[in-house]
PDB file of C-alpha atoms in Angstrom:
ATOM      1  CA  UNK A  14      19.668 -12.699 -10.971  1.00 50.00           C
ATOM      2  CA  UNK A  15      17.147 -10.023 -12.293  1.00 58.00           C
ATOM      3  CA  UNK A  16      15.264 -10.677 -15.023  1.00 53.00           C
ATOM      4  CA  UNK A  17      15.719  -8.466 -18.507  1.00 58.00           C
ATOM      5  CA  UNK A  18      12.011  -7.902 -19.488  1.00 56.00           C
ATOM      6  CA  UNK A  19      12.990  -7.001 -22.616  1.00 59.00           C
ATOM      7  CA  UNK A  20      14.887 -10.368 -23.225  1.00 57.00           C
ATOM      8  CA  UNK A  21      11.822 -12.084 -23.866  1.00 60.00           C
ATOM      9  CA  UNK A  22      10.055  -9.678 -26.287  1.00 66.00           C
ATOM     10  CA  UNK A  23      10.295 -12.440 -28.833  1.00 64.00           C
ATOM     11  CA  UNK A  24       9.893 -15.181 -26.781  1.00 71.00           C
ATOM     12  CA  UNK A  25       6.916 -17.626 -27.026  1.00 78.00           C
ATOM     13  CA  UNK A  26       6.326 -20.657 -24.661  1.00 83.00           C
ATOM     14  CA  UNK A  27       4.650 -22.477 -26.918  1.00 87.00           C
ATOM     15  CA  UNK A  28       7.826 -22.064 -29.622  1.00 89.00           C
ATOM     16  CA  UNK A  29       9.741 -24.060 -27.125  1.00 89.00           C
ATOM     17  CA  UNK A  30       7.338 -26.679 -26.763  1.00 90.00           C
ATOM     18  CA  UNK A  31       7.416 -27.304 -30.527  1.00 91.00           C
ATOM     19  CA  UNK A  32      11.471 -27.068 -30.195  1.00 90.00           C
ATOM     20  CA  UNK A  33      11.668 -29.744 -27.349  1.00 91.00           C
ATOM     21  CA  UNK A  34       8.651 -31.765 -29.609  1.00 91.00           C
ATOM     22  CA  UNK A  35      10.685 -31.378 -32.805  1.00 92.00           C
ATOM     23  CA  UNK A  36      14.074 -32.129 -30.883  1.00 91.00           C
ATOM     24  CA  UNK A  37      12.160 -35.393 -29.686  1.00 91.00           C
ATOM     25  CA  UNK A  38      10.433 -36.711 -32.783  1.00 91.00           C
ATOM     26  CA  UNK A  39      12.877 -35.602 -35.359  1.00 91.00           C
ATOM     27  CA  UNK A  40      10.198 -34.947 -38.073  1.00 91.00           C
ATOM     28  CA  UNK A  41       7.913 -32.541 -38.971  1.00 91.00           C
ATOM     29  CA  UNK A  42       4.963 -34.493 -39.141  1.00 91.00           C
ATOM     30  CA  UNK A  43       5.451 -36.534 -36.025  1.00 91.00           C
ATOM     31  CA  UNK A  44       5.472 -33.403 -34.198  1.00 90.00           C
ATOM     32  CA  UNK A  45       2.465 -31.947 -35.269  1.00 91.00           C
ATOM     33  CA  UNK A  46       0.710 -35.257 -34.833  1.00 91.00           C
ATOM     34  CA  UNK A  47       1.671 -35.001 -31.140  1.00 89.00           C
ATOM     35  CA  UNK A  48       1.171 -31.064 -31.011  1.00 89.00           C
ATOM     36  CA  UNK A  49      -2.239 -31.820 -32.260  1.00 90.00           C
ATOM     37  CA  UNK A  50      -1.558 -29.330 -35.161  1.00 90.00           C
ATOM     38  CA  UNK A  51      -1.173 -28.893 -38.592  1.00 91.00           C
ATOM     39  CA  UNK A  52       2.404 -29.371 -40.636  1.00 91.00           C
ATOM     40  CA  UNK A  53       2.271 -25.141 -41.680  1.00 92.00           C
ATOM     41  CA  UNK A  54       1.952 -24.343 -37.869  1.00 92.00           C
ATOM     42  CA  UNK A  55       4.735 -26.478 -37.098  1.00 90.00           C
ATOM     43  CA  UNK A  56       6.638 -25.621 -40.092  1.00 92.00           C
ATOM     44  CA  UNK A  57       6.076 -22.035 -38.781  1.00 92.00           C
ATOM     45  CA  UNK A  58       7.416 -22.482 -35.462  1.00 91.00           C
ATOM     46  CA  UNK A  59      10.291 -23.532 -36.961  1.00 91.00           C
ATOM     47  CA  UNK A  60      10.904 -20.920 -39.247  1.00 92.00           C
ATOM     48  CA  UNK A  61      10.528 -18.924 -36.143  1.00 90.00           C
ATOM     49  CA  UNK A  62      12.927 -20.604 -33.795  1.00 90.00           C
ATOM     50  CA  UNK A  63      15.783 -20.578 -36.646  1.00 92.00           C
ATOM     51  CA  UNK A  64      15.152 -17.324 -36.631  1.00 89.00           C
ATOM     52  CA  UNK A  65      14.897 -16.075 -33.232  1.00 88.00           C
ATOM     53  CA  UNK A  66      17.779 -18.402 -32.389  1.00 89.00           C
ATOM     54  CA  UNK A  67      19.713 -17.777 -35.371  1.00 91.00           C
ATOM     55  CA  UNK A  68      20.601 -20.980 -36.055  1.00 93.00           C
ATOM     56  CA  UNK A  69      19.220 -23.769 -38.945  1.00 92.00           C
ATOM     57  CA  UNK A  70      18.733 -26.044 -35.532  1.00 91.00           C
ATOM     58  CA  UNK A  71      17.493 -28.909 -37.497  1.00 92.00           C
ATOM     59  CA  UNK A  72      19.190 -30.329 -40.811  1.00 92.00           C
ATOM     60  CA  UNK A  73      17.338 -32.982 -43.577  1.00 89.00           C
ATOM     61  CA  UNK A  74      19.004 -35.839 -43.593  1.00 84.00           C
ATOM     62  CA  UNK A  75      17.147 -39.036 -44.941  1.00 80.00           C
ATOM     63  CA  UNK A  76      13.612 -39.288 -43.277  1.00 81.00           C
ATOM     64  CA  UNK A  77      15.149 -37.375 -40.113  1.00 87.00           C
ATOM     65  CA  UNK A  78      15.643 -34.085 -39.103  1.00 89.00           C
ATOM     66  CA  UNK A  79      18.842 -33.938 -37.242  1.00 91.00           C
ATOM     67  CA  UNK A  80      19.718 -31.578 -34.697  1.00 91.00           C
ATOM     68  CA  UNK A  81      22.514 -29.051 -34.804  1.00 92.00           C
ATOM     69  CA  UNK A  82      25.025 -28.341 -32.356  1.00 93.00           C
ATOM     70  CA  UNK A  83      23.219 -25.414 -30.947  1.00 92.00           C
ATOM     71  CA  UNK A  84      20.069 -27.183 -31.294  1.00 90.00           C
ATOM     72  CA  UNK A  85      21.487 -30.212 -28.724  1.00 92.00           C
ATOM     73  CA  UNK A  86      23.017 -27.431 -26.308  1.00 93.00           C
ATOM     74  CA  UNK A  87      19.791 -25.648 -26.930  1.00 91.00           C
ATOM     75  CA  UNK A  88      17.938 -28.931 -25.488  1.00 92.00           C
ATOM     76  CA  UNK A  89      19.796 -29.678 -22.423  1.00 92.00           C
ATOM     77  CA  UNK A  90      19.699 -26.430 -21.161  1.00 91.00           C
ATOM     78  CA  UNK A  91      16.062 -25.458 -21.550  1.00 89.00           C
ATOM     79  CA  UNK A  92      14.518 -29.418 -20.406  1.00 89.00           C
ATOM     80  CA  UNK A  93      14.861 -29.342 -16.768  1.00 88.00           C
ATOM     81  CA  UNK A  94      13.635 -25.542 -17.144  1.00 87.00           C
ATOM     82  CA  UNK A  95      10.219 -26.506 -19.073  1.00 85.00           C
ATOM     83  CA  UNK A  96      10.236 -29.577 -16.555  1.00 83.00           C
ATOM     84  CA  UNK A  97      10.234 -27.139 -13.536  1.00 82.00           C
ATOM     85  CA  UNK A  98       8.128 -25.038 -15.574  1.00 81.00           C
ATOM     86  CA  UNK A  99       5.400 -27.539 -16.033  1.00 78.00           C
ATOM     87  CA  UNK A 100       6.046 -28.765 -12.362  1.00 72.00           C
ATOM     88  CA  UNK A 101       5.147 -25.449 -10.758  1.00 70.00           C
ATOM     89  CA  UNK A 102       2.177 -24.972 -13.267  1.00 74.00           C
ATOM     90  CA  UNK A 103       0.477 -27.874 -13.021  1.00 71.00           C
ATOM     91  CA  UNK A 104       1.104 -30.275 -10.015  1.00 66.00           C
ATOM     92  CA  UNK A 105      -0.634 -29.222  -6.860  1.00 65.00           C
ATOM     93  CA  UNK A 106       1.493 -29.237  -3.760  1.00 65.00           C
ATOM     94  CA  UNK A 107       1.190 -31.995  -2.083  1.00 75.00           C
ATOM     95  CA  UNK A 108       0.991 -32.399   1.847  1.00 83.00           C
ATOM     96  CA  UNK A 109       2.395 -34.549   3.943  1.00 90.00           C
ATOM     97  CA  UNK A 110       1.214 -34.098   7.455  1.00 90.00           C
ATOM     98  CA  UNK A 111       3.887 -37.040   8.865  1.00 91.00           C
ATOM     99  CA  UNK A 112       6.959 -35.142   7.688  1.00 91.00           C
ATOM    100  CA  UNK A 113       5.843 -31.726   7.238  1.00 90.00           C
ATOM    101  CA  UNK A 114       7.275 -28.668   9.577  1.00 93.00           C
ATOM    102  CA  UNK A 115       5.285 -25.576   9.580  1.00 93.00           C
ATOM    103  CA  UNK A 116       3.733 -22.830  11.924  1.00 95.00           C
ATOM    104  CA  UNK A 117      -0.082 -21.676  11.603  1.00 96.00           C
ATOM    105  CA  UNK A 118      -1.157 -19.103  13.730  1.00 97.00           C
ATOM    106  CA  UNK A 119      -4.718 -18.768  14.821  1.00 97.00           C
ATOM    107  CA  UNK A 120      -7.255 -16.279  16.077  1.00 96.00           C
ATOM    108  CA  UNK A 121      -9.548 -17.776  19.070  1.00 95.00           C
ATOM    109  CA  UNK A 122     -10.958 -15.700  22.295  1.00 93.00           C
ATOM    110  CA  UNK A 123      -9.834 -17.583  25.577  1.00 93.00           C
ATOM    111  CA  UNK A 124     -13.081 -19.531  25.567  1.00 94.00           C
ATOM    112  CA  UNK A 125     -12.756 -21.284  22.065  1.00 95.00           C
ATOM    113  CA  UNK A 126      -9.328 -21.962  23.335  1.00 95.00           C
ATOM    114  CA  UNK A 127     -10.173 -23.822  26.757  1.00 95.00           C
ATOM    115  CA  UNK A 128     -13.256 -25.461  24.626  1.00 95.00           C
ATOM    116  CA  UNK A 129     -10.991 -26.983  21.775  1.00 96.00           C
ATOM    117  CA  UNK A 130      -7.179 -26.860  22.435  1.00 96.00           C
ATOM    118  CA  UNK A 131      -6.725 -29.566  25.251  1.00 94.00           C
ATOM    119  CA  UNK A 132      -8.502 -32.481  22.311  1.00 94.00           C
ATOM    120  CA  UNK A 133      -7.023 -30.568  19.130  1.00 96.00           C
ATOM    121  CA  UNK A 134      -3.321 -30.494  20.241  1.00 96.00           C
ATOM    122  CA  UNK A 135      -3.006 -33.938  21.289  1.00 96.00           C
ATOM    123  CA  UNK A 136      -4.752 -35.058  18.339  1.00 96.00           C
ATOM    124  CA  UNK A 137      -2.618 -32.951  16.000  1.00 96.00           C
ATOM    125  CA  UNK A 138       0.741 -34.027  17.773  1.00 95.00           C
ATOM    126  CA  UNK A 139      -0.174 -37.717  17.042  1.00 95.00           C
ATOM    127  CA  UNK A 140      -1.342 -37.152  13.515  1.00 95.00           C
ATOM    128  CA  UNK A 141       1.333 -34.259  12.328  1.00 95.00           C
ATOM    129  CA  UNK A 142       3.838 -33.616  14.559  1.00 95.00           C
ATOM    130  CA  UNK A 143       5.542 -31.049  13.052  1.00 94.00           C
ATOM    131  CA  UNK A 144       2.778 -28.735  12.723  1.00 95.00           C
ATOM    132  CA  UNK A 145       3.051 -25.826  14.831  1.00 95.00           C
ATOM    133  CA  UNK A 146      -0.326 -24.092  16.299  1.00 95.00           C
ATOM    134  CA  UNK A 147      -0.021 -20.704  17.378  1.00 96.00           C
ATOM    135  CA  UNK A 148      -2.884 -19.024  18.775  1.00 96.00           C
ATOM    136  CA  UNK A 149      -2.958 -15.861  19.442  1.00 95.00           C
ATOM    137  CA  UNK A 150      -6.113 -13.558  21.094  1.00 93.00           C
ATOM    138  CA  UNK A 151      -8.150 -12.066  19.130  1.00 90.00           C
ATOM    139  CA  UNK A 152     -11.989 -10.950  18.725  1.00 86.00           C
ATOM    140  CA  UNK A 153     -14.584 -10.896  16.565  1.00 85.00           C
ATOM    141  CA  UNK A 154     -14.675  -7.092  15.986  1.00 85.00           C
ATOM    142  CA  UNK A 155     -10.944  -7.788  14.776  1.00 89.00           C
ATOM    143  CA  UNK A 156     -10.859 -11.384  13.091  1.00 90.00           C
ATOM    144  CA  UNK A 157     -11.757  -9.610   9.584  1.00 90.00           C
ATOM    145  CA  UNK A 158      -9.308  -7.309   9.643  1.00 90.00           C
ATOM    146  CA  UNK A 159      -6.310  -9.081  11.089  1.00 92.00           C
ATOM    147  CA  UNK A 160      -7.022 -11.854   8.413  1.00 92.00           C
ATOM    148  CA  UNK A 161      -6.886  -9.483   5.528  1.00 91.00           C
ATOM    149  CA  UNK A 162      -3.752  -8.045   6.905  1.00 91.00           C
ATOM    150  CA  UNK A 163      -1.660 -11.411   6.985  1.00 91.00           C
ATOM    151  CA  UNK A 164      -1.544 -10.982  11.016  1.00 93.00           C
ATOM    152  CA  UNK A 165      -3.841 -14.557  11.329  1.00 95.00           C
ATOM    153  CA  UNK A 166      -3.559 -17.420   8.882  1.00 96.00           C
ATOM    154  CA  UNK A 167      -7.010 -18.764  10.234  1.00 96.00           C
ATOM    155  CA  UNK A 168      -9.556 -17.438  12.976  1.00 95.00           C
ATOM    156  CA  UNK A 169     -12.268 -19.562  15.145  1.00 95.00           C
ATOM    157  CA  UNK A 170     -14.964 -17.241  15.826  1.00 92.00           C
ATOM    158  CA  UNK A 171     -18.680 -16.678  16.763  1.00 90.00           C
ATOM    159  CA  UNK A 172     -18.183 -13.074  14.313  1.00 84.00           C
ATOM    160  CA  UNK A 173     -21.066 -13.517  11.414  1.00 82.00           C
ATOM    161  CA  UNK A 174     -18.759 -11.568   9.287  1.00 75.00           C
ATOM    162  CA  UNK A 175     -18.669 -10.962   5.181  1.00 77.00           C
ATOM    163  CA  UNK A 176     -15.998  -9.885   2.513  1.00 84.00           C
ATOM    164  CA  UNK A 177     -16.016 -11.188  -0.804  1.00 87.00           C
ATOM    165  CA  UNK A 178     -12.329 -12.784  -0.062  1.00 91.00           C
ATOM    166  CA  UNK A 179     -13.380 -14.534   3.321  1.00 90.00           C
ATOM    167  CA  UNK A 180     -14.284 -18.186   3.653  1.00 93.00           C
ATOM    168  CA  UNK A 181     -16.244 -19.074   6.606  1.00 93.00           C
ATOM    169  CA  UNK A 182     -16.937 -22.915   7.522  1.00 94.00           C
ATOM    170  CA  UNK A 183     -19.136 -23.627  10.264  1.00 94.00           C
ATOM    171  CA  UNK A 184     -17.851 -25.665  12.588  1.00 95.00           C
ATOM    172  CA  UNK A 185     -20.661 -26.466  15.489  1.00 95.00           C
ATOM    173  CA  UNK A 186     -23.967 -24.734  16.693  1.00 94.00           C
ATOM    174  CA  UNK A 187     -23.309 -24.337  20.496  1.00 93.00           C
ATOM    175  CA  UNK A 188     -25.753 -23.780  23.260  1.00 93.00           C
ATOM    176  CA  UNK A 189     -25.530 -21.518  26.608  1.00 94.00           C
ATOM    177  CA  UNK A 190     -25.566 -23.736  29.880  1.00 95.00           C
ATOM    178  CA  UNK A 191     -25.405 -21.689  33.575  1.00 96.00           C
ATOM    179  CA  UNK A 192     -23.222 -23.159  35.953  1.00 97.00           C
ATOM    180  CA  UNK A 193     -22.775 -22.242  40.248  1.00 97.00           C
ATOM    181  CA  UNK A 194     -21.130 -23.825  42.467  1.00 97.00           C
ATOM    182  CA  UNK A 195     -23.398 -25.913  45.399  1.00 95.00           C
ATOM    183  CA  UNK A 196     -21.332 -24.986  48.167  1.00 95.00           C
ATOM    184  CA  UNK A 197     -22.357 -21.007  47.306  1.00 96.00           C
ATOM    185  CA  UNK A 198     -25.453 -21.775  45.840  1.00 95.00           C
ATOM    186  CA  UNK A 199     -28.503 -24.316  47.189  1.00 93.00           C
ATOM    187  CA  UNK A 200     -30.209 -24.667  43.728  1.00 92.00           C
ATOM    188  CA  UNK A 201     -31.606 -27.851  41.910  1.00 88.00           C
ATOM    189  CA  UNK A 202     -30.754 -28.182  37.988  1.00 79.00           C
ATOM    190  CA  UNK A 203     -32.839 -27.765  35.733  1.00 93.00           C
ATOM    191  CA  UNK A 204     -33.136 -23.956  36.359  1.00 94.00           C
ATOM    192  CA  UNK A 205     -36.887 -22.287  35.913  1.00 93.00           C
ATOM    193  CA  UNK A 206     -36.497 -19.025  34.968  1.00 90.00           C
ATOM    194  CA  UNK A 207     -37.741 -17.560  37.690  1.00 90.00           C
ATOM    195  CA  UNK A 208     -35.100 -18.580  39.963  1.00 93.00           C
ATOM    196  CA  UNK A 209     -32.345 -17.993  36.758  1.00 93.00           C
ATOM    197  CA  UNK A 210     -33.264 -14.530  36.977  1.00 90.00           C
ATOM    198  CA  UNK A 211     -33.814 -13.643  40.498  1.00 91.00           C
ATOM    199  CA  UNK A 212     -30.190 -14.848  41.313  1.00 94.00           C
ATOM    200  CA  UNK A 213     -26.981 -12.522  41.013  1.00 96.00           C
ATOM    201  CA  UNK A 214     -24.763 -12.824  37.590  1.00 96.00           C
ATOM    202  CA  UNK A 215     -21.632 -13.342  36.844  1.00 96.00           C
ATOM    203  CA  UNK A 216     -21.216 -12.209  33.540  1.00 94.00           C
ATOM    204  CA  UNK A 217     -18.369 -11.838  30.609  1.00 90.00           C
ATOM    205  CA  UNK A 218     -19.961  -9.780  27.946  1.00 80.00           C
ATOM    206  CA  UNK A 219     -23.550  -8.061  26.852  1.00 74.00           C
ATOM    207  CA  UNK A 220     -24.253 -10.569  24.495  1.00 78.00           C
ATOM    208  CA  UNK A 221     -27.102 -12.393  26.648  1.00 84.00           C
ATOM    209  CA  UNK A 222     -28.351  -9.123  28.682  1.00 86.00           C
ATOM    210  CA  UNK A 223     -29.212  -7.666  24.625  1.00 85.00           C
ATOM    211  CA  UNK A 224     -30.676 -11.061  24.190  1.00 80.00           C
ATOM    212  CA  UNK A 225     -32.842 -10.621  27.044  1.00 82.00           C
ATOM    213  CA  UNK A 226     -33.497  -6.592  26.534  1.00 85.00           C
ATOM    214  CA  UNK A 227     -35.191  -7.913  23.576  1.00 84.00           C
ATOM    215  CA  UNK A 228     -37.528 -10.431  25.150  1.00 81.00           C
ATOM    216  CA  UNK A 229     -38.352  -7.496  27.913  1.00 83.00           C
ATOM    217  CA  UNK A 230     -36.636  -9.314  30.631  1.00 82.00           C
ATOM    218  CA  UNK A 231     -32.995  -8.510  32.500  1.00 85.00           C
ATOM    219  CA  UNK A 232     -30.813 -10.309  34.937  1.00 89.00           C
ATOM    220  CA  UNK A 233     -28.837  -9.299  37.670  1.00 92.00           C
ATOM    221  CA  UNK A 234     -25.119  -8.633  37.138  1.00 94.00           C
ATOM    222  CA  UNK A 235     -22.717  -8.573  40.079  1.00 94.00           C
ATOM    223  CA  UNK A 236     -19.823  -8.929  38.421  1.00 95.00           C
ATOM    224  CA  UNK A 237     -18.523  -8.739  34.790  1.00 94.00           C
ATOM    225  CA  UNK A 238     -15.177  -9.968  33.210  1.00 93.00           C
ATOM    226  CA  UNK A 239     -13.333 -10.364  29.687  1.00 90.00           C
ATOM    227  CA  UNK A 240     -11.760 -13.423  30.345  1.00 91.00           C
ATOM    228  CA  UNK A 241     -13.716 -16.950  30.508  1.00 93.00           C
ATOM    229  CA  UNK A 242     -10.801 -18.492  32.509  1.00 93.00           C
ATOM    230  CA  UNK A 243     -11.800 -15.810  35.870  1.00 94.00           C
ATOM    231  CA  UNK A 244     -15.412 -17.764  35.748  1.00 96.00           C
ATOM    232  CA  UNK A 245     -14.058 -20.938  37.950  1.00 96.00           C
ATOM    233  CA  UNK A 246     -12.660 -19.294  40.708  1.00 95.00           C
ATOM    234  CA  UNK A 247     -15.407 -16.586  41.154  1.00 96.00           C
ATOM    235  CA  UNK A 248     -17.888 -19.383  41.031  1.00 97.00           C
ATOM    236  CA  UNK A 249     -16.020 -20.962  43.708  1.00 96.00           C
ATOM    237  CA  UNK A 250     -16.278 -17.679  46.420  1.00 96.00           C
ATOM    238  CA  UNK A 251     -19.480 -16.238  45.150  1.00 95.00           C
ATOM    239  CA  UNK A 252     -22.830 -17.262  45.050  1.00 96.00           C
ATOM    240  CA  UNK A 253     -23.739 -16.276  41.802  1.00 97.00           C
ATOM    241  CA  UNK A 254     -24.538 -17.637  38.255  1.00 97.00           C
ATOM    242  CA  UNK A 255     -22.401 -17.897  35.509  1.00 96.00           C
ATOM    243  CA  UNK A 256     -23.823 -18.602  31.805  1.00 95.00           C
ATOM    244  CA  UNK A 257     -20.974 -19.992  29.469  1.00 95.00           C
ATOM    245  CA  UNK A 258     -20.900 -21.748  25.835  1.00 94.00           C
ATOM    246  CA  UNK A 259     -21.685 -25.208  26.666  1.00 93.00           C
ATOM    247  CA  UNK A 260     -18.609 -26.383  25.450  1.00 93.00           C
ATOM    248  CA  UNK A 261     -16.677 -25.426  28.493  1.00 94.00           C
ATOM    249  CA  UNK A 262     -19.441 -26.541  30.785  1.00 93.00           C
ATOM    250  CA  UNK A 263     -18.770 -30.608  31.330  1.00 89.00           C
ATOM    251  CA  UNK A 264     -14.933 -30.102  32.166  1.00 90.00           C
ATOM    252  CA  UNK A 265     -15.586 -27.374  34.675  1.00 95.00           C
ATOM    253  CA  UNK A 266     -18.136 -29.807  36.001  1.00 94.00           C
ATOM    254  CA  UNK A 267     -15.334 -32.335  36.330  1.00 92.00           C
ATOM    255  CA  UNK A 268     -12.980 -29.941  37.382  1.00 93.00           C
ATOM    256  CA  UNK A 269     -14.372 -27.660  39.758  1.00 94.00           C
ATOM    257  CA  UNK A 270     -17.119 -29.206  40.759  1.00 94.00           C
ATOM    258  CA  UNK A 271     -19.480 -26.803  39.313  1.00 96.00           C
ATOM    259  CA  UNK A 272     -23.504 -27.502  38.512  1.00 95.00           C
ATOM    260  CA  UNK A 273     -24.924 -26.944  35.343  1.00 95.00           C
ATOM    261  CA  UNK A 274     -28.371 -26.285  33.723  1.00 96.00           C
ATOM    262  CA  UNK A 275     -29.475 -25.633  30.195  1.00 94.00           C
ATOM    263  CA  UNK A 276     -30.746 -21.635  30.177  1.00 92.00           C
ATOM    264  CA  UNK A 277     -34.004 -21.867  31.061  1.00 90.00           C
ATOM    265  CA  UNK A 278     -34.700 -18.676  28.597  1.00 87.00           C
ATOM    266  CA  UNK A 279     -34.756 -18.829  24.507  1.00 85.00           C
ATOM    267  CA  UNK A 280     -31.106 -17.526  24.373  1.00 84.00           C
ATOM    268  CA  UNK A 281     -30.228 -18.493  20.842  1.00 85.00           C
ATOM    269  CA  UNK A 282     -26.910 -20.786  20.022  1.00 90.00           C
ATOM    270  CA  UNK A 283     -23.489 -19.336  19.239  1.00 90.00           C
ATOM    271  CA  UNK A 284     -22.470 -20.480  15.730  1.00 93.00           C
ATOM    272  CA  UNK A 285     -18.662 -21.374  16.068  1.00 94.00           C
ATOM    273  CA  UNK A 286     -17.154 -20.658  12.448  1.00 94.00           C
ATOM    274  CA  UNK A 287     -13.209 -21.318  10.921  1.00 95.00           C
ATOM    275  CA  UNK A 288     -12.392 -17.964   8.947  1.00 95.00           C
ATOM    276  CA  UNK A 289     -10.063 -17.658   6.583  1.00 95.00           C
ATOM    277  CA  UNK A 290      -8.768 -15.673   3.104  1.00 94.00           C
ATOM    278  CA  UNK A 291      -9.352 -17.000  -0.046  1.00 92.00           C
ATOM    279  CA  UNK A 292      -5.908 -16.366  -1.304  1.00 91.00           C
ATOM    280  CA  UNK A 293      -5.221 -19.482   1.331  1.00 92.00           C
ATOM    281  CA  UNK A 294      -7.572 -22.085  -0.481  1.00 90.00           C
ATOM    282  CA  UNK A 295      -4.185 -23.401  -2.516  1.00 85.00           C
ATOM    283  CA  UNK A 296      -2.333 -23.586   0.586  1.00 89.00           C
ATOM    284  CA  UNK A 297      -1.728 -27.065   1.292  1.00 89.00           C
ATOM    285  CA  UNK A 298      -0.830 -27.241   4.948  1.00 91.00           C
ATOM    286  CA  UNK A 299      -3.602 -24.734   5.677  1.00 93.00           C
ATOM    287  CA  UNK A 300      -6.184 -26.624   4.343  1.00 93.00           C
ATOM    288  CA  UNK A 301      -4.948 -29.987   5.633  1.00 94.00           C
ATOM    289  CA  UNK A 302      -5.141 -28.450   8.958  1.00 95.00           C
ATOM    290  CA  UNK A 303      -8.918 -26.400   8.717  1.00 95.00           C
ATOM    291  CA  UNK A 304      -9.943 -30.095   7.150  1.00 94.00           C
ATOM    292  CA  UNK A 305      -8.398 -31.677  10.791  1.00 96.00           C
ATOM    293  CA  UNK A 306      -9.697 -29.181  12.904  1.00 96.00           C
ATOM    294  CA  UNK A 307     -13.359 -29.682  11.204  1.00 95.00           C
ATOM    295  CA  UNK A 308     -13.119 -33.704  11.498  1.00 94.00           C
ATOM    296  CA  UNK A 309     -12.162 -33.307  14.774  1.00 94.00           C
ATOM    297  CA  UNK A 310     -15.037 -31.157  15.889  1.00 91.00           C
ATOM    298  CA  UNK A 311     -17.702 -32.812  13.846  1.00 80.00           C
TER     299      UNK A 311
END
């Protein structure tokens, strides 16, 4: 049904509160009492409702006003509407992670992904399994934009980003570790720096080499990939050095039988931060699941 605009010209909520008031108390009086008005203003609202309605809608008799035909019919059709009305208004949504069915999809970079997916979907399964993760790739130099556009719902990213409709939540300060493997590489953890930067590199980005630009020093790159998930393998045929966010670093250890060693250089931490828009903060299920994801990582 489309709504005629022009059908409620001369319609005022608060008229139909007063009706619904009056229709319930029966008496002037007692209605403003529980209006918290005066009897004129109530009075008035009456005069107005007879007359928008065109109908008396209440009639004197005794110390009661009763209602008119019209008035009743008036009643039950407009209750359950100022019910729903008030319903939709005023009562936050309410989530219920045990029953609830619903999809979120989520920015991450392959790394954030093999760092927080194998304890956060297990976790989430237990505690809401009907909630649907859906991660998608994405990067930093997109997160902002993709969230804006309604392609992401949330984003987990190292991006220090701004806009006056994001929300950013920090999730955990991270720190580099370099990891070989002992059957490529003869080398004794902790790493100096010396022998971190005389070795060949493995490497995934630029982020570390600008790092190191800046402090006047460079390392040796053999090799460089996009994807995090390459690192294990390469390690395992070439004697190199690879420098990861420590948060990959003990499973790969378990794994693959890698070494590890803090960066023996001041590389500074990565900041790992939930995005999202602000026009989410009222969505229920979104929030119940940032609030999960942030309990789980803290």
């Amino acid at each position: 049904m489309t709504i005629k605009e022009n059908d409620f010209r001369k319609i005022d909520l608060n008229l139909l509160i007063a009706f619904a008031v009056l229709f319930r108390e029966q008496s002037v009086s007692l209605a403003a009492d529980k209006l918290h008005l005066g009897q004129p203003a109530v009075s008035g609202s009456l005069a107005r409702l007879r007359e928008m309605f065109d109908d008396p809608l209440f009639i004197r008799s005794g110390h009661r006003m009763q209602p008119t035909a019209r008035a009743t019919e008036l009643h039950t059709e407009l209750m359950p509407l100022l019910e729903q009305l008030q319903s939709a208004l005023f009562q936050q949504a309410e989530f219920n992670p045990v029953s609830a069915k619903v999809t979120v999809t989520i920015g991450m970079t392959d790394w954030v992904e093999m760092w927080l997916m194998p304890r956060l979907v297990p976790a989430l399964r237990e505690a809401a399994p009907g909630v649907h993760l859906n991660v998608v790739a994405s990067d930093p130099f997109t997160d902002a934009q993709r969230l804006e556009g309604g392609d992401l719902d949330m984003a987990i990213s190292v991006a220090n980003l701004s806009a006056r409709w994001m929300e950013r939540e920090i999730l955990t300060q991270m720190e580099f570790a370099t990891l070989w493997h002992p059957l490529q590489l003869s080398l004794a953890g902790p790493l100096t720096a010396e022998t971190w930067t005389e070795q060949e590199h493995i490497a995934t980005s630029s982020h570390i080499d600008t790092l190191l630009a800046k402090q006047g020093q460079k390392r040796e790159v053999c090799y460089t990939t996009p994807h995090f998930a390459a690192l294990p393998g390469l390690l395992m045929q070439m004697p190199a050095l690879a420098t990861v966010p420590q948060g990959l670093s003990e499973s790969w250890q378990q794994t693959w039988g890698l070494k590890s060693s803090p960066v023996p250089l001041p590389v500074a931490p990565l900041e790992v931060a939930l995005l999202w828009h602000q026009r989410h903060n009222s969505d229920a299920a979104l929030m119940w699941v940032r609030g999960f994801i942030k309990r789980l990582v803290g």
